[in-house]
Steps between C-alpha positions, in 0.01 A plus 500: 500500500565846363519787750478879493473753781260792518722812515244687714382238750649197680338260254653228285310352206561151369371263237606167359552373149385158616191600700214738419512742792610857566549605862622780720713450812503765773863534607403654836244243612666203321181376342326471166241776502338433165508233231315462169482239229652604168564347164750213519863531390557863594856623517697811599344805663563873523345767724344795315539801725302717259187284528572329836463162332692178477554393140554130437628340181272230365711338226234254383235774473733742324410772747602685813235466770431802720395478867420773751782502757264543797208272412658259247196566280570440131503838325556377146782391275748637251535299180856388447636192320468127553811410701564838667615426853745772610379854575607849593339844486647830387288739709644810336386399150209276611645199318479131580799290399446126461744218438391190312646158575366344179602748229787675685356847444489807720174685425417858595131577560354849543281453809271792409404359158593136572674494161834335434743774403827306462644149506857370514627147443754413771511121509360212700387503862473863601544504878498852643429853380670774706436863406698821504185708460654850478708388201244266342734200521399138565754247620365159408651169603457179305668161523746624237594840636413847621358749251478879517201638306429871454124440482391864521690615192261586219179394679179676413266439795177653629675663797 
């Protein structure tokens, strides 16, 4: 299962690549408080503080699924790429960064326009995307190394 914690409430969200569910665990009452069926083969998640949503990578759909953090109601999707499974959000620039395990690319998506604004080939099996948001730097791990990408340099976004 993949896990993320709500930064504003004692809630932990989890999904499974193997099973088609998305659930929320209340860390105070130690119980699942909500669960919904979702598309199978979902992957990593990120919490969007700006929209109060949980975003879930759906590599086979080539999209990032969006769910309301309180109700788990599906609120739409952001088109990404087939194979995108690793996510992070730059809240300052309103950018979604995705890592693709098939083509080895880091893609930058302007969330406002949902347009791809940059892409970088890093190599196979992108694992994690960590951000230094003030400086516009992504640290991306793959099976072959750690990469430092200045993703904000030269971007022309809607923000």
